[in-house]
CSV table of C-alpha atoms and ligand atoms in Angstrom, one decimal:
chain,number,residue,atom,x,y,z
A,24,MET,CA,54.2,288.2,-158.5
A,25,GLY,CA,53.4,286.2,-161.8
A,26,VAL,CA,54.5,282.9,-162.9
A,27,ARG,CA,58.2,283.1,-164.1
A,28,HIS,CA,59.4,281.1,-166.9
A,29,PHE,CA,62.8,280.5,-168.4
A,30,LEU,CA,63.0,279.9,-172.2
A,31,GLU,CA,66.4,282.0,-172.3
A,32,VAL,CA,68.9,283.2,-170.0
A,33,ASP,CA,67.9,287.0,-170.4
A,34,ASP,CA,64.6,286.0,-168.9
A,35,LEU,CA,67.0,286.7,-165.4
A,36,ALA,CA,68.0,290.1,-164.6
A,37,PRO,CA,71.8,290.6,-164.5
A,38,ALA,CA,71.1,291.1,-160.3
A,39,GLU,CA,69.3,287.4,-160.3
A,40,LEU,CA,71.7,285.8,-162.3
A,41,GLU,CA,74.3,286.9,-160.2
A,42,ALA,CA,72.3,285.6,-157.1
A,43,LEU,CA,71.3,282.0,-158.6
A,44,LEU,CA,75.1,281.5,-159.7
A,45,ASP,CA,75.9,282.3,-155.9
A,46,GLN,CA,73.4,280.4,-154.5
A,47,ALA,CA,74.4,277.5,-156.4
A,48,LYS,CA,78.0,277.9,-155.4
A,49,ARG,CA,77.1,278.0,-152.0
A,50,TRP,CA,75.1,274.4,-152.3
A,51,LYS,CA,78.0,273.1,-154.2
A,52,ARG,CA,80.2,273.9,-151.1
A,53,ASP,CA,77.4,272.5,-148.7
A,54,PRO,CA,74.8,270.0,-149.8
A,55,ALA,CA,73.9,270.2,-146.4
A,56,ALA,CA,72.0,273.5,-146.5
A,57,VAL,CA,70.1,272.8,-149.9
A,58,PRO,CA,66.3,273.3,-148.2
A,59,ARG,CA,63.8,270.5,-149.1
A,60,LEU,CA,62.1,273.6,-151.4
A,61,LEU,CA,60.1,271.0,-153.5
A,62,ASP,CA,59.1,268.8,-150.4
A,63,GLY,CA,55.9,266.5,-151.7
A,64,ARG,CA,55.9,267.8,-155.0
A,65,GLY,CA,56.4,267.0,-159.1
A,66,VAL,CA,58.6,268.2,-161.8
A,67,ALA,CA,57.8,266.8,-165.1
A,68,ILE,CA,60.8,266.4,-167.5
A,69,LEU,CA,59.5,266.2,-171.2
A,70,PHE,CA,62.2,265.0,-173.3
A,71,GLU,CA,61.1,265.1,-177.2
A,72,LYS,CA,65.0,264.9,-178.1
A,73,PRO,CA,67.9,262.4,-176.6
A,74,SER,CA,69.7,263.4,-173.0
A,75,ALA,CA,72.4,262.4,-170.7
A,76,ARG,CA,73.7,265.2,-168.8
A,77,THR,CA,70.2,266.9,-169.1
A,78,ARG,CA,67.9,264.3,-167.6
A,79,VAL,CA,70.2,263.0,-165.0
A,80,SER,CA,71.2,266.1,-163.6
A,81,THR,CA,67.7,267.5,-163.5
A,82,GLU,CA,65.9,264.9,-162.4
A,83,MET,CA,69.0,264.9,-159.4
A,84,ALA,CA,68.2,268.4,-158.8
A,85,VAL,CA,64.3,267.9,-158.0
A,86,HIS,CA,65.4,264.7,-155.8
A,87,THR,CA,68.1,266.6,-153.5
A,88,LEU,CA,65.1,270.0,-153.4
A,89,GLY,CA,63.1,267.0,-152.2
A,90,GLY,CA,60.7,266.9,-155.1
A,91,HIS,CA,59.8,263.8,-157.1
A,92,PRO,CA,60.7,264.5,-160.5
A,93,ILE,CA,58.6,262.3,-163.7
A,94,TYR,CA,60.3,261.9,-167.0
A,95,VAL,CA,57.8,261.8,-169.9
A,96,ARG,CA,59.0,261.5,-173.5
A,97,GLY,CA,57.6,263.4,-176.0
A,98,GLU,CA,56.2,260.5,-178.2
A,99,GLU,CA,54.5,259.0,-175.1
A,100,VAL,CA,52.0,262.1,-174.6
A,101,GLY,CA,51.9,262.8,-178.4
A,102,ILE,CA,52.5,266.4,-178.5
A,103,ASP,CA,50.2,267.6,-180.9
A,104,THR,CA,49.2,264.3,-182.5
A,105,ARG,CA,47.3,263.0,-179.3
A,106,GLU,CA,46.5,265.9,-177.6
A,107,SER,CA,47.7,269.8,-178.0
A,108,ALA,CA,50.9,271.4,-176.5
A,109,GLU,CA,48.6,273.5,-174.4
A,110,ASP,CA,46.5,270.6,-173.0
A,111,VAL,CA,49.7,268.4,-172.4
A,112,ALA,CA,50.8,271.6,-170.5
A,113,ARG,CA,47.8,272.0,-168.8
A,114,THR,CA,47.9,268.2,-167.8
A,115,LEU,CA,51.6,268.3,-166.4
A,116,ALA,CA,50.5,271.7,-164.5
A,117,ALA,CA,47.5,270.2,-162.6
A,118,HIS,CA,50.3,267.9,-160.9
A,119,CYS,CA,54.0,269.2,-161.2
A,120,THR,CA,55.3,272.8,-160.0
A,121,ILE,CA,57.8,273.4,-162.2
A,122,ILE,CA,57.5,271.9,-166.3
A,123,ALA,CA,61.0,271.3,-167.8
A,124,ALA,CA,61.0,270.5,-171.4
A,125,ARG,CA,63.5,269.5,-173.9
A,126,VAL,CA,61.7,270.0,-177.9
A,127,PHE,CA,62.1,270.4,-181.7
A,128,ASP,CA,60.5,273.7,-181.9
A,129,HIS,CA,61.0,276.8,-179.7
A,130,GLN,CA,57.6,278.0,-180.3
A,131,LEU,CA,56.2,274.8,-178.4
A,132,LEU,CA,57.7,276.1,-175.1
A,133,GLU,CA,56.2,279.4,-175.9
A,134,ARG,CA,52.7,277.8,-176.3
A,135,MET,CA,53.1,276.1,-173.0
A,136,ALA,CA,54.0,279.1,-171.2
A,137,SER,CA,51.1,280.7,-172.6
A,138,VAL,CA,48.6,278.3,-171.0
A,139,VAL,CA,50.2,277.4,-167.5
A,140,SER,CA,50.5,279.1,-164.3
A,141,VAL,CA,53.8,277.0,-163.4
A,142,PRO,CA,57.4,278.0,-164.4
A,143,ILE,CA,58.4,276.4,-168.0
A,144,VAL,CA,61.7,275.7,-168.0
A,145,ASN,CA,63.7,275.0,-171.1
A,146,LEU,CA,66.0,272.1,-171.6
A,147,LEU,CA,67.0,272.8,-174.8
A,148,SER,CA,65.0,273.7,-177.9
A,149,ASP,CA,66.4,274.6,-181.8
A,150,ARG,CA,66.9,277.7,-180.7
A,151,ALA,CA,68.6,278.0,-176.8
A,152,HIS,CA,70.1,276.4,-174.7
A,153,PRO,CA,69.6,278.0,-171.2
A,154,CYS,CA,70.4,275.8,-168.4
A,155,GLN,CA,73.7,274.8,-170.0
A,156,ALA,CA,74.6,278.6,-169.9
A,157,LEU,CA,74.0,278.9,-166.5
A,158,ALA,CA,76.5,275.5,-165.8
A,159,ASP,CA,78.9,277.2,-168.1
A,160,LEU,CA,79.1,280.5,-166.2
A,161,LEU,CA,79.5,278.8,-162.8
A,162,THR,CA,82.6,276.6,-164.4
A,163,LEU,CA,83.7,279.6,-165.2
A,164,GLN,CA,83.7,281.5,-162.4
A,165,GLU,CA,84.4,279.2,-160.3
A,166,ASP,CA,87.9,279.2,-162.1
A,167,LEU,CA,88.2,283.0,-162.8
A,168,GLY,CA,86.3,284.2,-160.4
A,169,ALA,CA,84.4,288.0,-161.3
A,170,LEU,CA,84.1,287.4,-165.3
A,171,GLU,CA,83.6,291.0,-166.1
A,172,GLY,CA,86.2,291.2,-169.0
A,173,ARG,CA,87.2,288.1,-169.1
A,174,ARG,CA,87.3,286.7,-172.8
A,175,VAL,CA,85.5,283.6,-174.1
A,176,ALA,CA,86.2,282.2,-178.1
A,177,TYR,CA,83.4,279.9,-179.2
A,178,VAL,CA,84.1,278.2,-182.5
A,179,GLY,CA,81.9,276.4,-184.5
A,180,ASP,CA,78.2,276.6,-185.3
A,181,GLY,CA,76.4,279.6,-184.1
A,182,ASN,CA,73.2,277.5,-182.7
A,183,ASN,CA,71.2,276.5,-179.6
A,184,VAL,CA,74.2,276.7,-177.2
A,185,ALA,CA,76.3,279.7,-179.0
A,186,THR,CA,72.8,281.4,-178.5
A,187,SER,CA,72.1,280.9,-174.9
A,188,LEU,CA,76.3,281.7,-174.5
A,189,ALA,CA,75.9,285.0,-176.1
A,190,PHE,CA,73.1,286.0,-173.7
A,191,ALA,CA,74.7,284.7,-170.5
A,192,ALA,CA,77.7,286.8,-171.6
A,193,ALA,CA,76.0,289.6,-171.9
A,194,LEU,CA,75.1,289.3,-168.5
A,195,SER,CA,77.9,288.7,-166.9
A,196,GLY,CA,80.1,291.2,-168.5
A,197,LEU,CA,82.1,288.1,-170.5
A,198,GLU,CA,83.3,289.3,-173.9
A,199,LEU,CA,82.3,286.7,-176.8
A,200,ILE,CA,84.1,286.2,-179.8
A,201,VAL,CA,82.6,283.7,-182.0
A,202,ALA,CA,84.3,282.2,-185.3
A,203,SER,CA,81.7,280.4,-187.7
A,204,PRO,CA,81.8,279.5,-191.2
A,205,PRO,CA,80.2,281.3,-193.8
A,206,ASP,CA,75.7,280.5,-193.1
A,207,TYR,CA,76.5,279.0,-190.3
A,208,GLU,CA,76.9,282.5,-188.2
A,209,LEU,CA,75.0,283.1,-184.8
A,210,ASP,CA,72.2,284.7,-186.4
A,211,ASP,CA,72.1,288.6,-186.5
A,212,ASP,CA,69.0,289.2,-184.2
A,213,VAL,CA,70.9,287.4,-181.8
A,214,VAL,CA,73.9,289.5,-182.1
A,215,ASP,CA,71.5,292.7,-181.9
A,216,ARG,CA,69.6,291.2,-178.8
A,217,ALA,CA,73.1,290.6,-177.2
A,218,ARG,CA,74.4,294.1,-177.8
A,219,ASN,CA,71.0,295.5,-176.5
A,220,LEU,CA,71.7,293.9,-173.3
A,221,GLY,CA,74.9,295.5,-172.8
A,222,GLY,CA,77.6,292.8,-174.4
A,223,THR,CA,80.2,292.6,-176.2
A,224,ILE,CA,80.7,290.0,-178.9
A,225,GLU,CA,82.3,289.9,-181.6
A,226,LEU,CA,82.2,287.9,-185.3
A,227,ILE,CA,85.6,286.9,-186.5
A,228,ALA,CA,86.0,284.4,-189.2
A,229,ASP,CA,89.5,282.8,-188.7
A,230,PRO,CA,89.3,280.9,-185.9
A,231,HIS,CA,92.8,281.6,-184.8
A,232,GLU,CA,93.0,285.3,-184.8
A,233,ALA,CA,89.2,284.8,-182.4
A,234,VAL,CA,91.1,282.6,-179.6
A,235,ARG,CA,94.4,284.8,-179.3
A,236,GLY,CA,94.9,285.4,-175.4
A,237,VAL,CA,91.0,284.0,-174.8
A,238,ASP,CA,90.3,283.0,-170.8
A,239,ALA,CA,88.1,280.2,-172.7
A,240,VAL,CA,87.8,278.0,-175.8
A,241,TYR,CA,84.4,276.4,-176.6
A,242,THR,CA,83.2,274.6,-179.2
A,243,ASP,CA,79.7,272.4,-179.3
A,244,VAL,CA,79.0,269.9,-182.4
A,245,TRP,CA,78.5,270.9,-186.2
A,246,THR,CA,75.2,268.9,-186.8
A,247,SER,CA,72.7,269.0,-183.5
A,248,MET,CA,69.9,267.0,-182.6
A,249,GLY,CA,67.3,266.8,-185.8
A,250,GLN,CA,69.9,268.1,-188.3
A,251,GLU,CA,71.0,265.0,-189.5
A,252,ASP,CA,70.0,265.1,-193.1
A,253,GLU,CA,73.1,267.8,-193.4
A,254,ALA,CA,75.6,265.9,-191.5
A,255,GLN,CA,77.7,265.5,-194.7
A,256,GLN,CA,77.5,269.2,-196.0
A,257,ARG,CA,78.1,270.3,-192.4
A,258,ARG,CA,81.3,268.1,-191.5
A,259,ALA,CA,82.4,270.1,-195.4
A,260,ALA,CA,81.6,273.5,-194.0
A,261,PHE,CA,83.0,273.2,-190.7
A,262,ALA,CA,86.6,271.3,-191.2
A,263,GLY,CA,88.6,274.3,-190.7
A,264,TYR,CA,86.9,274.8,-187.5
A,265,ARG,CA,87.9,271.8,-185.4
A,266,VAL,CA,89.5,273.0,-181.9
A,267,ASP,CA,92.5,270.9,-181.9
A,268,ALA,CA,96.4,271.4,-180.4
A,269,GLY,CA,97.1,273.9,-182.9
A,270,LEU,CA,94.3,275.8,-181.8
A,271,MET,CA,95.0,275.5,-178.5
A,272,ALA,CA,98.2,276.8,-178.7
A,273,THR,CA,97.6,279.9,-180.5
A,274,ALA,CA,94.9,280.4,-177.8
A,275,GLY,CA,97.7,279.9,-175.0
A,276,PRO,CA,98.2,277.8,-172.1
A,277,GLN,CA,96.1,279.8,-169.7
A,278,ALA,CA,93.0,279.1,-171.4
A,279,ARG,CA,90.2,276.1,-170.8
A,280,PHE,CA,88.2,274.0,-173.6
A,281,MET,CA,84.7,273.9,-172.5
A,282,HIS,CA,81.9,271.5,-174.3
A,283,CYS,CA,78.5,271.3,-173.4
A,284,LEU,CA,79.0,267.5,-174.8
A,285,PRO,CA,78.1,264.9,-176.2
A,286,ALA,CA,81.2,265.5,-178.2
A,287,HIS,CA,83.2,264.3,-181.2
A,288,ARG,CA,86.7,263.3,-181.3
A,289,ASP,CA,87.2,263.2,-184.6
A,290,GLN,CA,84.9,266.1,-185.6
A,291,GLU,CA,84.7,269.5,-183.3
A,292,VAL,CA,87.5,268.4,-181.3
A,293,SER,CA,90.5,266.4,-181.3
A,294,ALA,CA,90.8,263.5,-178.4
A,295,ASP,CA,94.0,265.2,-177.2
A,296,VAL,CA,92.6,268.5,-176.5
A,297,ILE,CA,89.0,267.2,-175.3
A,298,ASP,CA,91.3,264.6,-172.7
A,299,GLY,CA,93.8,267.0,-172.2
A,300,PRO,CA,94.9,269.2,-169.0
A,301,GLN,CA,93.0,272.5,-170.6
A,302,SER,CA,89.4,270.5,-170.7
A,303,VAL,CA,86.8,271.4,-167.9
A,304,VAL,CA,84.0,270.0,-169.6
A,305,TRP,CA,83.5,267.1,-167.0
A,306,ARG,CA,83.1,269.8,-164.3
A,307,GLN,CA,80.8,271.8,-167.2
A,308,ALA,CA,78.5,268.3,-167.0
A,309,GLU,CA,78.2,268.2,-162.8
A,310,ASN,CA,77.7,272.0,-162.6
A,311,ARG,CA,74.9,271.0,-164.9
A,312,MET,CA,73.1,270.0,-161.0
A,313,HIS,CA,73.9,273.0,-159.2
A,314,ALA,CA,72.6,275.4,-161.9
A,315,ILE,CA,69.5,273.9,-162.3
A,316,ARG,CA,69.0,273.4,-158.7
A,317,ALA,CA,69.6,277.1,-158.1
A,318,LEU,CA,67.3,277.8,-161.1
A,319,PHE,CA,64.5,275.8,-159.7
A,320,ALA,CA,64.9,277.4,-156.3
A,321,ALA,CA,64.5,281.2,-157.8
A,322,LEU,CA,61.5,279.7,-160.3
A,323,VAL,CA,59.7,278.8,-157.3
A,324,PRO,CA,60.5,280.6,-153.9
A,325,ASN,CA,59.5,279.2,-150.1
A,326,GLU,CA,56.0,280.2,-149.6
A,327,ASP,CA,56.7,279.4,-146.2
B,7,CP,N1,74.8,269.4,-172.9
B,7,CP,C1,73.9,268.6,-172.7
B,7,CP,O1,72.7,269.3,-172.9
B,7,CP,O2,73.7,267.2,-172.5
B,7,CP,P1,72.7,266.3,-173.0
B,7,CP,O3,72.4,266.5,-174.3
B,7,CP,O4,73.7,264.7,-173.1
B,7,CP,O5,71.4,266.3,-172.1
B,8,NVA,N1,73.5,271.7,-179.9
B,8,NVA,C1,73.2,270.6,-179.3
B,8,NVA,C2,73.8,270.5,-178.3
B,8,NVA,C3,73.6,269.1,-177.6
B,8,NVA,C4,73.2,268.9,-175.9
B,8,NVA,C5,72.3,269.9,-179.9
B,8,NVA,O1,71.5,270.8,-179.9
B,8,NVA,O2,72.4,269.1,-180.4
């Protein structure tokens, strides 16, 4: 079998996604059952952008599988300045069983994937955040069981997190409602691709209409890493899209609040919501490790 990369959630078939989430839940319940699949092997963890959750959870996932995580900063290796992204990837692949990377430009991951025969895992790009979406599905399954027909409203920027959530929803039977201000909606090709995967995805401009009766309300920052120059205009555009107590009241008491973090309590979410009883954000953060550990195990099958 050829190498499997994980650049977006739909690199997995629905049955593979389900098996991965089951594995993550089994190992979360019984950490002693986690096999040393990466015994003696290196996993490169390359970051062009800051991270708290992704770095720490990925390092712990590798560690608990018996492997050695090697943190590499983008500016240290000089991607496309000191040497080409392809040559960086070839070098890391010579020593590592997996290359996991957080990059500005998604195409960098595709270029790396085209020249190496070890899995490239997307730890966030301008386009996608698939490892986050795996943890989000895990979190929702823990609360709801089967996700078929359950409904999540994403309120905010149609960004990398929203994109991967759309594909994750499509593959797991979750219905997704997305409320974004004009010019910040999910790209049409993302919506089409999610629908082609069988997903039910609805775009509704009014956040109150979008969240009514849903199982979860999800939001993310208004200004993503790399968009800092646009922060002021984004604050103005998103002003009506804050998830606050009023919006959660419209959603209803059954609705969880979700956020990939980091969060801005004065912007996309109010403190009483993110720090309140409906919030599951810290379990999402915890589940990052469980999700990526199961992903690594799926990408690097036991060779015994
Ligand atoms: N959610 C997430 O990816 O967090 P970090 O940017 O801190 O890794
Ligand atoms: N959309 C955010 C997610 C951070 C985890 C960003 O790209 O900065």
